[in-house]
Tab-separated table of C-alpha atoms in Angstrom:
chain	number	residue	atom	x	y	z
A	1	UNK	CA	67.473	125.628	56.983
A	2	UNK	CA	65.873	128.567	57.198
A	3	UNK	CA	65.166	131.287	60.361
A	4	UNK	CA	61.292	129.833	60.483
A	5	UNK	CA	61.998	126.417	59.854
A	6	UNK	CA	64.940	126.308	62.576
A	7	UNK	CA	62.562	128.103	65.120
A	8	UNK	CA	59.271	125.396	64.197
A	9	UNK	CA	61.818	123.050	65.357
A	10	UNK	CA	63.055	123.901	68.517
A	11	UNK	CA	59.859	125.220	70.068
A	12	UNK	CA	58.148	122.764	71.918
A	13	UNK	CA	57.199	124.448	75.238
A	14	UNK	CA	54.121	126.261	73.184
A	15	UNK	CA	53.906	129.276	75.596
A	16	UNK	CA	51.830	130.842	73.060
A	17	UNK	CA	49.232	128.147	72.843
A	18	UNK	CA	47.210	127.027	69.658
A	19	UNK	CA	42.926	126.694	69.981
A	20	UNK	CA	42.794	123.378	70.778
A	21	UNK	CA	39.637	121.575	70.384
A	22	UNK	CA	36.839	122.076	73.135
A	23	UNK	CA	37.128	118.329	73.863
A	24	UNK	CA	40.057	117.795	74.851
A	25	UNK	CA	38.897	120.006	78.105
A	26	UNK	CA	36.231	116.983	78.737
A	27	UNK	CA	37.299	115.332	82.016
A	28	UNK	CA	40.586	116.295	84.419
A	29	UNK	CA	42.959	113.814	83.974
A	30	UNK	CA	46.920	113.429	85.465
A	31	UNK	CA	49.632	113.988	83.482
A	32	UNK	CA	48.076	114.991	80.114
A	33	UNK	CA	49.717	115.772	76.915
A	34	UNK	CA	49.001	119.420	76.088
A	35	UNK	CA	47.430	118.968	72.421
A	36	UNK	CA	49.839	121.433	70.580
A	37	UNK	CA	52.648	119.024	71.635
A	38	UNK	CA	50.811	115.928	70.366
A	39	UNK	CA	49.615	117.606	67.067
A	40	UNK	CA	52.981	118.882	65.797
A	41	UNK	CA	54.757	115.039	66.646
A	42	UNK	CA	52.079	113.664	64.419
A	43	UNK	CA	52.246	115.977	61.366
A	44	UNK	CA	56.025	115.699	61.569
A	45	UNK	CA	56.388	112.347	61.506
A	46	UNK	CA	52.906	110.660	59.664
A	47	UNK	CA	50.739	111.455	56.811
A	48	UNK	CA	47.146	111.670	56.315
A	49	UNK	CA	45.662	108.543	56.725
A	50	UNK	CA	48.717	107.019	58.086
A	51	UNK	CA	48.353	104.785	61.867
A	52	UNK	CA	48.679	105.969	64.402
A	53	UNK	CA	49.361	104.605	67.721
A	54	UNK	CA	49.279	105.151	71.541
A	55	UNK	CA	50.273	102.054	73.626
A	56	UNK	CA	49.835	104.838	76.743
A	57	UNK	CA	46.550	106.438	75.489
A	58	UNK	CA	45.253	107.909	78.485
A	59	UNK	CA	42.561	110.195	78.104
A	60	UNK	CA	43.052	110.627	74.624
A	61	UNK	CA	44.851	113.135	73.583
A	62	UNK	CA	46.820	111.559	70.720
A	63	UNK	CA	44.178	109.613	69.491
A	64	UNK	CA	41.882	112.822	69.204
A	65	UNK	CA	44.734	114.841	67.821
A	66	UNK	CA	45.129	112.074	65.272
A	67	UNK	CA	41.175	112.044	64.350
A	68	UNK	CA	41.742	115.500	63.593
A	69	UNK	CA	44.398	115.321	61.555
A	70	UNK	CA	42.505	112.709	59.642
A	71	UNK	CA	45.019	109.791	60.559
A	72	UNK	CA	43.924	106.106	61.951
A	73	UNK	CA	44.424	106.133	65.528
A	74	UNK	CA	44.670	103.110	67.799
A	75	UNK	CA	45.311	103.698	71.243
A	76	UNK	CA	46.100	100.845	74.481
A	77	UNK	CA	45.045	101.403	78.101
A	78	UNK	CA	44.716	99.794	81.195
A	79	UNK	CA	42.553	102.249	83.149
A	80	UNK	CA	39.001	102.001	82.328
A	81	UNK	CA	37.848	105.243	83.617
A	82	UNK	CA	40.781	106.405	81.066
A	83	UNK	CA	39.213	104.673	78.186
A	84	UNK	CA	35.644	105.923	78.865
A	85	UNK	CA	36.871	109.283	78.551
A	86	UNK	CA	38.370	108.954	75.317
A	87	UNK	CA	35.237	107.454	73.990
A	88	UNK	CA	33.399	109.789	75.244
A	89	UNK	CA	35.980	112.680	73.608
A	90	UNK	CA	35.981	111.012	70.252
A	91	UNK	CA	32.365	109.732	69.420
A	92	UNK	CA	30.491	113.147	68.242
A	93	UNK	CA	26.398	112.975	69.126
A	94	UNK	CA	23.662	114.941	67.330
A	95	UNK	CA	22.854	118.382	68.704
A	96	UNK	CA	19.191	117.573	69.068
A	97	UNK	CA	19.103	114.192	70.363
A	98	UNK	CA	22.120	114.690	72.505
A	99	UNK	CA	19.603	117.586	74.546
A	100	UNK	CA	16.518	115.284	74.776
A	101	UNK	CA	18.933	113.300	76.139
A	102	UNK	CA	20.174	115.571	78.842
A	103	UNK	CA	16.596	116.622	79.315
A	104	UNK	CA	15.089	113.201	80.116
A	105	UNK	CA	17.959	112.526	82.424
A	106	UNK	CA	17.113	115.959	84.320
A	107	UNK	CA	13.298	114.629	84.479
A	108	UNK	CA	13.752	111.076	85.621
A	109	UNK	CA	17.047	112.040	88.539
A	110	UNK	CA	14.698	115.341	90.196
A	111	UNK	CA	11.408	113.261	89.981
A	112	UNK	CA	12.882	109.003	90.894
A	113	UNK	CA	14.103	107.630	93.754
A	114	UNK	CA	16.967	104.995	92.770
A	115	UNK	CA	19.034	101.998	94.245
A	116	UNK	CA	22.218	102.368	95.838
A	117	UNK	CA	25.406	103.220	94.056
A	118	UNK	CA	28.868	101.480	94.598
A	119	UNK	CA	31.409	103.792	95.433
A	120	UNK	CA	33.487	101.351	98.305
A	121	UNK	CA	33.855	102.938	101.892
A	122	UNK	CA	30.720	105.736	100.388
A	123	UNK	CA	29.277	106.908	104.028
A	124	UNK	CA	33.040	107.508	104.306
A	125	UNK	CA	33.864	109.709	101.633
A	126	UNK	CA	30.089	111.473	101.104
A	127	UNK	CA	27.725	113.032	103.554
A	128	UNK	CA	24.198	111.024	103.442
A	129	UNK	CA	22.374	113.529	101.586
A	130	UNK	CA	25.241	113.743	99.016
A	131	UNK	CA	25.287	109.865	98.820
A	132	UNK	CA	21.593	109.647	98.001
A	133	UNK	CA	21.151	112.741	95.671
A	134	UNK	CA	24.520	110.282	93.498
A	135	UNK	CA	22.842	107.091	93.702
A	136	UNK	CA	19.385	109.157	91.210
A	137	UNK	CA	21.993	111.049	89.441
A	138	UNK	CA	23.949	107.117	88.399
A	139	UNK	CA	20.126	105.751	88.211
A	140	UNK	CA	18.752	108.033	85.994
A	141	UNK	CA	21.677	107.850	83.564
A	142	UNK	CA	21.524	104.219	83.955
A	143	UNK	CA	18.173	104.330	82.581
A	144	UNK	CA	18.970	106.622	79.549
A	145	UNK	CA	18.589	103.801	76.453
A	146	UNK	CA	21.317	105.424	73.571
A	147	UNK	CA	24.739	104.546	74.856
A	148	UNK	CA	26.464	107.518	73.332
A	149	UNK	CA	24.366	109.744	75.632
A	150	UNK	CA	24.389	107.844	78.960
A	151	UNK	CA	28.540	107.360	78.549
A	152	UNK	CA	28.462	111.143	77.912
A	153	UNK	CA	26.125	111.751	81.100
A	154	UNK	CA	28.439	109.372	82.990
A	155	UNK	CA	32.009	110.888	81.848
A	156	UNK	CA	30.091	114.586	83.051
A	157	UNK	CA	29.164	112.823	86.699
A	158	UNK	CA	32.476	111.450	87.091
A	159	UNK	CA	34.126	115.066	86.652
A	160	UNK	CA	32.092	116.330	89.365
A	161	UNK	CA	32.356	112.781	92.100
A	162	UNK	CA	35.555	114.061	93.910
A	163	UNK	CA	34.233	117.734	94.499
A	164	UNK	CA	31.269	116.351	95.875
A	165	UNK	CA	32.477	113.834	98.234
A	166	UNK	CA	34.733	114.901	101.679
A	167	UNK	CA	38.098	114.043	99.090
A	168	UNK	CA	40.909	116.398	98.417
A	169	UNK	CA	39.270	117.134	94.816
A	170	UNK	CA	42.470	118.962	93.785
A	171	UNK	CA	45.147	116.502	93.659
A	172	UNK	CA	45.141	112.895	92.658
A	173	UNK	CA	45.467	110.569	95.564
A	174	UNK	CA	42.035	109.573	98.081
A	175	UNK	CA	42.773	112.032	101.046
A	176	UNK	CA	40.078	113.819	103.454
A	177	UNK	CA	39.421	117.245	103.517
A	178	UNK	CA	39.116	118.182	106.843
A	179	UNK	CA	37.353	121.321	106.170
A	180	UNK	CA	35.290	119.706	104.054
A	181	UNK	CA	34.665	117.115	106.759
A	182	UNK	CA	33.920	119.842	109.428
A	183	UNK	CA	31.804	121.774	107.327
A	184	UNK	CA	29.687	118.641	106.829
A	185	UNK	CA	29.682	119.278	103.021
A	186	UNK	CA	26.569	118.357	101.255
A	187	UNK	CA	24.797	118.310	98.350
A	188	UNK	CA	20.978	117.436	97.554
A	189	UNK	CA	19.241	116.766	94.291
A	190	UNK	CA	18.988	120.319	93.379
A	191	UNK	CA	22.455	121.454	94.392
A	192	UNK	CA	23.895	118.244	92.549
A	193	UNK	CA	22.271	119.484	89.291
A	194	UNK	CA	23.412	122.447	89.907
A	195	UNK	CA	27.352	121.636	90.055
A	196	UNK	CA	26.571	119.635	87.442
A	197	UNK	CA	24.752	121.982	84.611
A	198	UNK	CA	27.786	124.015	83.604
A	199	UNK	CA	29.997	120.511	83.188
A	200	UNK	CA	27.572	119.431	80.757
A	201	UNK	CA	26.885	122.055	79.019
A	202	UNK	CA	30.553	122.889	78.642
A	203	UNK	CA	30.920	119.191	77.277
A	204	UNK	CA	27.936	119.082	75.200
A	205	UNK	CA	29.607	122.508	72.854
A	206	UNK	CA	32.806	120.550	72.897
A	207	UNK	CA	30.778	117.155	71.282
A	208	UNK	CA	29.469	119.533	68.573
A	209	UNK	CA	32.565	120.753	67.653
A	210	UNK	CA	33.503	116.895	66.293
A	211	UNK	CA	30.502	117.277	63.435
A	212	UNK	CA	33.686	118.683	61.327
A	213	UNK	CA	36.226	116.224	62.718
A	214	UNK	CA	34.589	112.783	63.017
A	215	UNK	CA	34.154	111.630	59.283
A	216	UNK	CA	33.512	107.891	60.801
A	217	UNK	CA	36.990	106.437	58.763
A	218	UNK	CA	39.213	107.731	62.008
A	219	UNK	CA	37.473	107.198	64.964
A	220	UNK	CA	39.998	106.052	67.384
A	221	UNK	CA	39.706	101.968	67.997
A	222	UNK	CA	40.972	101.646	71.707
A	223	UNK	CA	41.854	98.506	73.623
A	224	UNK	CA	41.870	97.456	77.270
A	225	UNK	CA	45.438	95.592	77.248
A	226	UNK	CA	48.750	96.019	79.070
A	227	UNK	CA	51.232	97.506	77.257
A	228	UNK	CA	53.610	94.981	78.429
A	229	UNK	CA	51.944	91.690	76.435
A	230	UNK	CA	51.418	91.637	73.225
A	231	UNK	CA	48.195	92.082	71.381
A	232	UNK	CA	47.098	90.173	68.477
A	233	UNK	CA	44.576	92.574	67.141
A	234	UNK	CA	47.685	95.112	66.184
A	235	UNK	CA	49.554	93.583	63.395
A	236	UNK	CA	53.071	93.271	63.310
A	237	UNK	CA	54.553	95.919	60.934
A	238	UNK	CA	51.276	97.361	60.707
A	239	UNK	CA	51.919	101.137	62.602
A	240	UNK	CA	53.208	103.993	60.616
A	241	UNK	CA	53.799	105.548	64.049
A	242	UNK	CA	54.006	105.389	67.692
A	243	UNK	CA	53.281	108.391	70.255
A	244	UNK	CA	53.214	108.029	73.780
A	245	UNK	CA	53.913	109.300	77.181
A	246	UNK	CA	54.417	106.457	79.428
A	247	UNK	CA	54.408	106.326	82.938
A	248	UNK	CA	57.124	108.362	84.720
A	249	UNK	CA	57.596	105.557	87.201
A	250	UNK	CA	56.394	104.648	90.616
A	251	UNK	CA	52.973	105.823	90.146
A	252	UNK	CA	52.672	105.823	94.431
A	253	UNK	CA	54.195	108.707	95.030
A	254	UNK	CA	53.916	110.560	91.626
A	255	UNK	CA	50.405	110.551	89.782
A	256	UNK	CA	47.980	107.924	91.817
A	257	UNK	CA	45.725	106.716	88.117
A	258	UNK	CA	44.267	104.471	90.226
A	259	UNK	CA	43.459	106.469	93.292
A	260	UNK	CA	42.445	109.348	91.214
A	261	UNK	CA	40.055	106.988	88.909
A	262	UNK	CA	38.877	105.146	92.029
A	263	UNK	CA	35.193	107.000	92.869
A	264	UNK	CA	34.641	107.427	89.341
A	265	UNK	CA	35.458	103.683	88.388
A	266	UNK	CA	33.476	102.314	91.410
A	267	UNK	CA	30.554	104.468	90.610
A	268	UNK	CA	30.295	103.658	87.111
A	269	UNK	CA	30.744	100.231	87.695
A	270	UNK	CA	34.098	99.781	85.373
A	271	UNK	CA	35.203	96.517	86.865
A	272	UNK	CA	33.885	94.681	83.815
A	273	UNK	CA	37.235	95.746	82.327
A	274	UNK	CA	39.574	95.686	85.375
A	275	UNK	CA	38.356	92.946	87.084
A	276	UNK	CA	40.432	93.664	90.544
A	277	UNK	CA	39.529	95.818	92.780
A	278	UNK	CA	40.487	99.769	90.681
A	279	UNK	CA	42.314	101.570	93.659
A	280	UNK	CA	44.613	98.509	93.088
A	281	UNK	CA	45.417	100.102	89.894
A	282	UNK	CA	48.991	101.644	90.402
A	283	UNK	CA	50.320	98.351	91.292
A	284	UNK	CA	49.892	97.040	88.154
A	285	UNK	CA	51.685	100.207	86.138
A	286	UNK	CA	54.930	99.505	84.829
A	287	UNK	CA	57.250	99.189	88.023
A	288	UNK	CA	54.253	97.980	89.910
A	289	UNK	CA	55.916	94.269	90.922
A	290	UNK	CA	59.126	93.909	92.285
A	291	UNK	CA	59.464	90.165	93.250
A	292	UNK	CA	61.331	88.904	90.436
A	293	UNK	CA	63.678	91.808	89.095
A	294	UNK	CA	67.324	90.292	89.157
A	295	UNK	CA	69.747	92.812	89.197
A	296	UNK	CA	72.499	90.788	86.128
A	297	UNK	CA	69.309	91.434	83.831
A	298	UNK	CA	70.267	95.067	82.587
A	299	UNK	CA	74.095	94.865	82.689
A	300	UNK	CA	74.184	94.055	78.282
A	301	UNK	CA	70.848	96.140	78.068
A	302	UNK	CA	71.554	99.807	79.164
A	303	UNK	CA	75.037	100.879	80.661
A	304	UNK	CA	72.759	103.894	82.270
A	305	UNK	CA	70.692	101.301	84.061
A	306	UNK	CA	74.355	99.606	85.027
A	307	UNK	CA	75.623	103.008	86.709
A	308	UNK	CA	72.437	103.674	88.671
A	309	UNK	CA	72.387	99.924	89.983
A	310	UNK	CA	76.108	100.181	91.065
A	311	UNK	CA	75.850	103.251	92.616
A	312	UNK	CA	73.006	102.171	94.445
A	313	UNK	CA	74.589	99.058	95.599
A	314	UNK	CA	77.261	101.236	96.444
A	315	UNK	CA	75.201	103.022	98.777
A	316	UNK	CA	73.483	99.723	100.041
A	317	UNK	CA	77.509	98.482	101.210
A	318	UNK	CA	78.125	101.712	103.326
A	319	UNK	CA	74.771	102.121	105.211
A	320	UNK	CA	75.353	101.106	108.726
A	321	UNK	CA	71.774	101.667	109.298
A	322	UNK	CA	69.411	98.260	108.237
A	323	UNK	CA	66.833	100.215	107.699
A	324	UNK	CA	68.360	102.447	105.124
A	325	UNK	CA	69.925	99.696	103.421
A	326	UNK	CA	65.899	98.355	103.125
A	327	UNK	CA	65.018	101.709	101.825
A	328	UNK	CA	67.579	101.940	99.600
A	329	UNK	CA	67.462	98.531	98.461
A	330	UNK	CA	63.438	98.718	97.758
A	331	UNK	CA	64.066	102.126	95.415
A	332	UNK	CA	66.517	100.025	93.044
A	333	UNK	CA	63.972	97.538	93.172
A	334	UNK	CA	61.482	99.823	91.935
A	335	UNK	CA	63.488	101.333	89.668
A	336	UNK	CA	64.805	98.096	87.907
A	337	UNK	CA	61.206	97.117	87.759
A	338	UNK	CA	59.914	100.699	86.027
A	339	UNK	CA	62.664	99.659	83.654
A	340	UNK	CA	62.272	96.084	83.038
A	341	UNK	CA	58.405	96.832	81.920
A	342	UNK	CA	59.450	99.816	80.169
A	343	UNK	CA	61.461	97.533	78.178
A	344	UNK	CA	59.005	95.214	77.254
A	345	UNK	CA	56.726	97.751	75.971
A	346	UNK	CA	59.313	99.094	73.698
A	347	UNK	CA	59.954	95.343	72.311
A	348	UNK	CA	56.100	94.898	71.671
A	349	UNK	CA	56.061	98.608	69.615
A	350	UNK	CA	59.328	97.714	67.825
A	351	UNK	CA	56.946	94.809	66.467
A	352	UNK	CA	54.224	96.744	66.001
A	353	UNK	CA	56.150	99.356	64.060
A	354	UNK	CA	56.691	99.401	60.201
A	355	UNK	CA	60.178	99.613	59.134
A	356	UNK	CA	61.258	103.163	58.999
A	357	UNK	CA	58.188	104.089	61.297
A	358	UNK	CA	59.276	106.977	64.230
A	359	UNK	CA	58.484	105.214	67.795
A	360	UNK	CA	58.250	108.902	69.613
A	361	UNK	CA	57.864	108.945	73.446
A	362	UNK	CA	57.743	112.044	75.717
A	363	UNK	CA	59.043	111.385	78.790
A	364	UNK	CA	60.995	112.741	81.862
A	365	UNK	CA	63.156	111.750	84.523
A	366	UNK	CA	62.721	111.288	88.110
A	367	UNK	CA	64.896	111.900	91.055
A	368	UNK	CA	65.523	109.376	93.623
A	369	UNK	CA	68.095	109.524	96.345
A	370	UNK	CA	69.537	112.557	94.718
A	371	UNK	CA	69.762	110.053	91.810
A	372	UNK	CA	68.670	111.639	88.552
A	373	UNK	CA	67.854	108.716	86.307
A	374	UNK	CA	68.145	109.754	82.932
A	375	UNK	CA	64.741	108.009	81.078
A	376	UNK	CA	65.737	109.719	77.792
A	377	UNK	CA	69.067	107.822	77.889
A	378	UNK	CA	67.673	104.836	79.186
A	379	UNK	CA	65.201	104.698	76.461
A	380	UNK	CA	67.723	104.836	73.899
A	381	UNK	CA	70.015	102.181	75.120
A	382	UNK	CA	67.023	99.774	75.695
A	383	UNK	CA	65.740	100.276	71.709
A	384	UNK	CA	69.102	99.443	70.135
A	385	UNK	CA	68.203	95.621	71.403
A	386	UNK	CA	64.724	95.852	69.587
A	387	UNK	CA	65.935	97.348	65.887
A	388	UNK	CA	64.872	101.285	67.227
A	389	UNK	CA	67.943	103.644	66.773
A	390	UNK	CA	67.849	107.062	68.168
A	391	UNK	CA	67.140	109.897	65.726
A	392	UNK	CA	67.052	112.675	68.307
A	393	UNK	CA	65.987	113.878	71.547
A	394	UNK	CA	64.199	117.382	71.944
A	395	UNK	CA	63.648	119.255	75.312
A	396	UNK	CA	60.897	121.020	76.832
A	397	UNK	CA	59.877	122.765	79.992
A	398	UNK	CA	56.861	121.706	81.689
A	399	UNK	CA	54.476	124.936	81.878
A	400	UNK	CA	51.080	122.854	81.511
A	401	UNK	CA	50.778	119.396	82.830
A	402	UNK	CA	48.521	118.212	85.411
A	403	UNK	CA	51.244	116.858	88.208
A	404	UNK	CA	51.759	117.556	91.690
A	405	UNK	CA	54.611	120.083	92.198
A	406	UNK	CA	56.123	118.055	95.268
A	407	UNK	CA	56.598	114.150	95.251
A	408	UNK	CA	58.530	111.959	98.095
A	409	UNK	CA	61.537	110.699	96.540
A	410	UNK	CA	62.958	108.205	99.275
A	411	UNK	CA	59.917	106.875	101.073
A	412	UNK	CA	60.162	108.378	104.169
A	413	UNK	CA	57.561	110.354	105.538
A	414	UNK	CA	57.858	114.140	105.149
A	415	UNK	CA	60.823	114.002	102.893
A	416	UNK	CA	59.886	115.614	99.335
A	417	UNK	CA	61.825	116.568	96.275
A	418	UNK	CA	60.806	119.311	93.316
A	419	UNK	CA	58.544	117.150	90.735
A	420	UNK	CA	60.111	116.839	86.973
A	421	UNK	CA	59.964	120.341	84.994
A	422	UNK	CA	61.190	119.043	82.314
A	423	UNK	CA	60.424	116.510	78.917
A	424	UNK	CA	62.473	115.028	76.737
A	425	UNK	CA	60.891	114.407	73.306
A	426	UNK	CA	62.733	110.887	72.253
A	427	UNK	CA	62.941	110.160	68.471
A	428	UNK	CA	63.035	106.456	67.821
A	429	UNK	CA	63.041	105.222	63.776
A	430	UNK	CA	62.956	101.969	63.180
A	431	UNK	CA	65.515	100.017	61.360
C-alpha cells in the first residue's frame, strides 16, 4: 500500500475540509454527519448507481451525498421536521420561478392579515407582536400554490422560529431565555422579514447549486417508518449499502430531536406524519421504553452488554441508599433498552442488505456512571446473530458536530459529564 493510499485511509477527522455543497448548510440540525465523512464511506464502499441506504436519515446528509455521487438513495426517519428538510435539500427549483415565488410570499405576509398559527403553549414562548407577525409569515406560505416553493418557504421559517421566540435558540432542548424574556424580545412584520431575508436567500443559492446534481434518476425516496419494524417497500436483499448514524442513546439528556423539532413541527403542522403530540418525540427513539426489557435477553447476544449489566447489578447489591439503587437500576434499564432497539434495527438492515453489501454505522459511546459502554463493540457482537461480520472499525475525533459539550450522565440534577469526542466508523459486510 502505498504512502497516499495508507494516509486516504486513516484520515477521517477532515480538519482540512472539502467544499461541500451549499445545501447541506439548509436548516441547523443535532448531531449531523459532516458531508466529507459521508462522501468518502459511500465511494469506498458503493458504485455509481448502486443503493444506497439510511435507516437514520436525519436531515439528509447521506442521502444528498449519495444524489451527488449519482447513487440511489433511500433514507428512513421518524421525525417529520427531519424529513421536510431533506426534501427540501434534495428537490432543486427553477431560478426564476423559485423568486416569483419568494416575491409573492413577501407581497401577500406585509400586505394580509392571517389566522392563528399552532405552536402549543405560543403566548408562552413568543411576545404578542412576534406571535402575530408568525401566524402572516405561516399564512402567506400557506397560500403559495407550487409545493416545492411553499416547503422551501416553510424549511426557511422554521430555521428562524427558535431565535424569534423567548427559547434558548442555541442548544436543542425548549428552555427560556431570561434575557430574552426581560428584554421583552419582539419582532413585527418588518423585523420578521428582515431575520428572515438572508436565510432565504442563502437557501435559495444553495437550491441552484442542485441544477448539476439532481438528474431526476437519484432523488432520494424517504420514508416516515421506525427503524425498528420492518418496511415492505425496501426489498429484502435489495441494498448495495447501508450508512447511518443512529442515535447515541437516551436522547433526554443528549440531543432532544423532539424538543428541538417541537416549534417548527407544531407550526408547520407535521402531525399528519407523527400523529402524537412531537415534543413526545424522544420517547419513542431507540431506548425510549423501558417496561419490558428483561435483563436474561442479552446474555447469548453481546458478552459487552453481559459485563455492563453485571457490573451494574453489582452496583445495584452494594447501594445502601434506595434511591441510588432506583437510579442506578433505571440507567441499566435505559441502557438495555438503547440496545435491545439497536438490535432490531440491525436485524431489519441485515435483511435489507445484499449479500456482500457493507452495513457502515458511525457511532460513539456514552458514559454512564463512569461506565463507558463501548457501542462499537456492542455493535459487532449484536451483527454476528444477523449474518453481519465485522470488517473493521475506524476512529475519529469529533471537531464538527452539532452536540452539546456537557450532558448529565446519572440523572441527578447538576451532575454532568464531558459529551463523546470521539466516533467509531464500524464496518459491517454481510455474509
Amino acid at each position: 500500500m502505498s504512502k497516499i493510499d495508507l494516509e486516504w485511509l486513516l484520515e477521517w477527522t477532515f480538519k482540512e475540509r472539502d467544499k461541500p455543497l451549499l445545501a447541506h448548510k439548509i436548516h441547523r440540525y443535532p448531531a449531523v454527519f459532516i458531508p466529507e465523512l459521508a462522501g468518502k464511506i459511500i465511494e469506498a464502499f458503493s458504485s455509481e448507481g448502486d443503493t444506497v441506504l439510511d435507516i437514520f436519515s436525519g436531515s439528509g446528509t447521506t442521502l444528498l451525498e449519495a444524489m451527488k455521487l449519482k447513487r440511489h438513495s433511500k433514507g428512513i426517519e421518524l421525525n417529520p421536521l427531519a424529513i421536510l428538510i431533506t426534501k427540501v435539500k434534495t428537490q432543486y427549483i427553477d431560478e426564476e420561478i423559485l423568486k416569483a415565488g419568494i416575491e409573492q410570499w413577501e407581497v401577500n405576509f406585509l400586505n394580509q392579515d392571517f389566522g392563528e398559527h399552532q405552536i402549543n403553549n405560543k403566548e408562552f414562548w413568543f411576545h404578542e407582536v412576534t406571535n402575530k407577525s408568525v401566524n402572516d409569515a405561516i399564512g402567506a406560505i400557506d397560500a403559495i400554490e407550487n409545493k416545492h416553493i411553499k416547503d422551501f418557504l416553510r424549511i426557511c421559517l422554521s430555521e428562524i422560529i427558535r431565535e424569534v421566540s423567548y427559547c434558548v435558540h442555541s442548544g436543542f432542548k425548549l428552555h427560556k431565555d431570561k434575557k430574552k424574556v426581560s428584554e421583552e424580545l419582539f419582532f413585527d412584520k418588518p423585523e420578521l422579514l428582515k431575520k428572515i431575508t438572508p436565510i432565504i436567500q442563502r437557501n435559495a443559492k444553495a437550491i441552484q447549486e442542485l441544477k448539476d446534481v439532481d438528474n431526476g434518476d437519484c432523488t432520494p425516496k424517504i420514508y416516515f417508518q421506525d427503524s425498528r419494524v420492518k418496511l415492505e417497500s425496501i426489498k429484502e436483499n435489495s441494498v448495495d449499502l447501508i450508512l447511518t448514524s443512529p442515535p447515541y442513546g437516551d436522547s433526554r439528556t443528549t440531543v432532544a430531536y423532539g424538543q428541538f423539532s417541537a416549534f417548527s413541527s407544531e407550526l408547520l403542522q407535521l402531525n399528519s406524519l407523527y400523529d402524537k403530540a412531537i415534543r413526545r418525540l424522544d420517547n419513542d427513539l431507540l431506548g425510549g421504553d423501558t417496561k419490558d426489557i428483561e435483563v436474561e435477553d442479552f446474555y447469548d447476544k453481546s458478552l459487552t452488554i453481559r459485563n455492563i449489566q453485571e457490573l451494574f447489578l453489582s452496583r445495584i447489591a452494594l447501594a445502601e441508599d434506595k434511591k441510588e439503587q432506583k437510579r442506578t437500576r433505571d440507567r441499566l434499564k435505559d441502557i438495555l433498552s438503547f440496545y435491545d432497539d439497536l438490535d432490531k434495527c440491525l436485524q431489519n438492515g441485515a435483511d435489507y442488505l445484499k449479500k456482500d453489501g457493507f452495513f457502515v454505522l458511525v457511532t460513539a459511546s456514552r458514559i454512564v456512571h463512569e461506565t463507558k459502554l463501548h457501542t462499537d463493540i456492542i455493535i459487532a457482537e449484536l451483527g454476528i446473530n444477523h449474518g453481519l461480520k465485522l470488517k473493521n472499525i475506524y476512529y475519529r475525533d469529533i471537531h464538527n458536530k452539532r452536540m452539546p459539550r456537557k450532558v448529565s450522565a446519572t440523572n441527578v440534577v447538576g451532575e454532568t459529564t464531558a459529551t463523546m469526542t470521539e466516533e467509531s466508523i464500524i464496518v459491517l459486510q454481510k455474509i
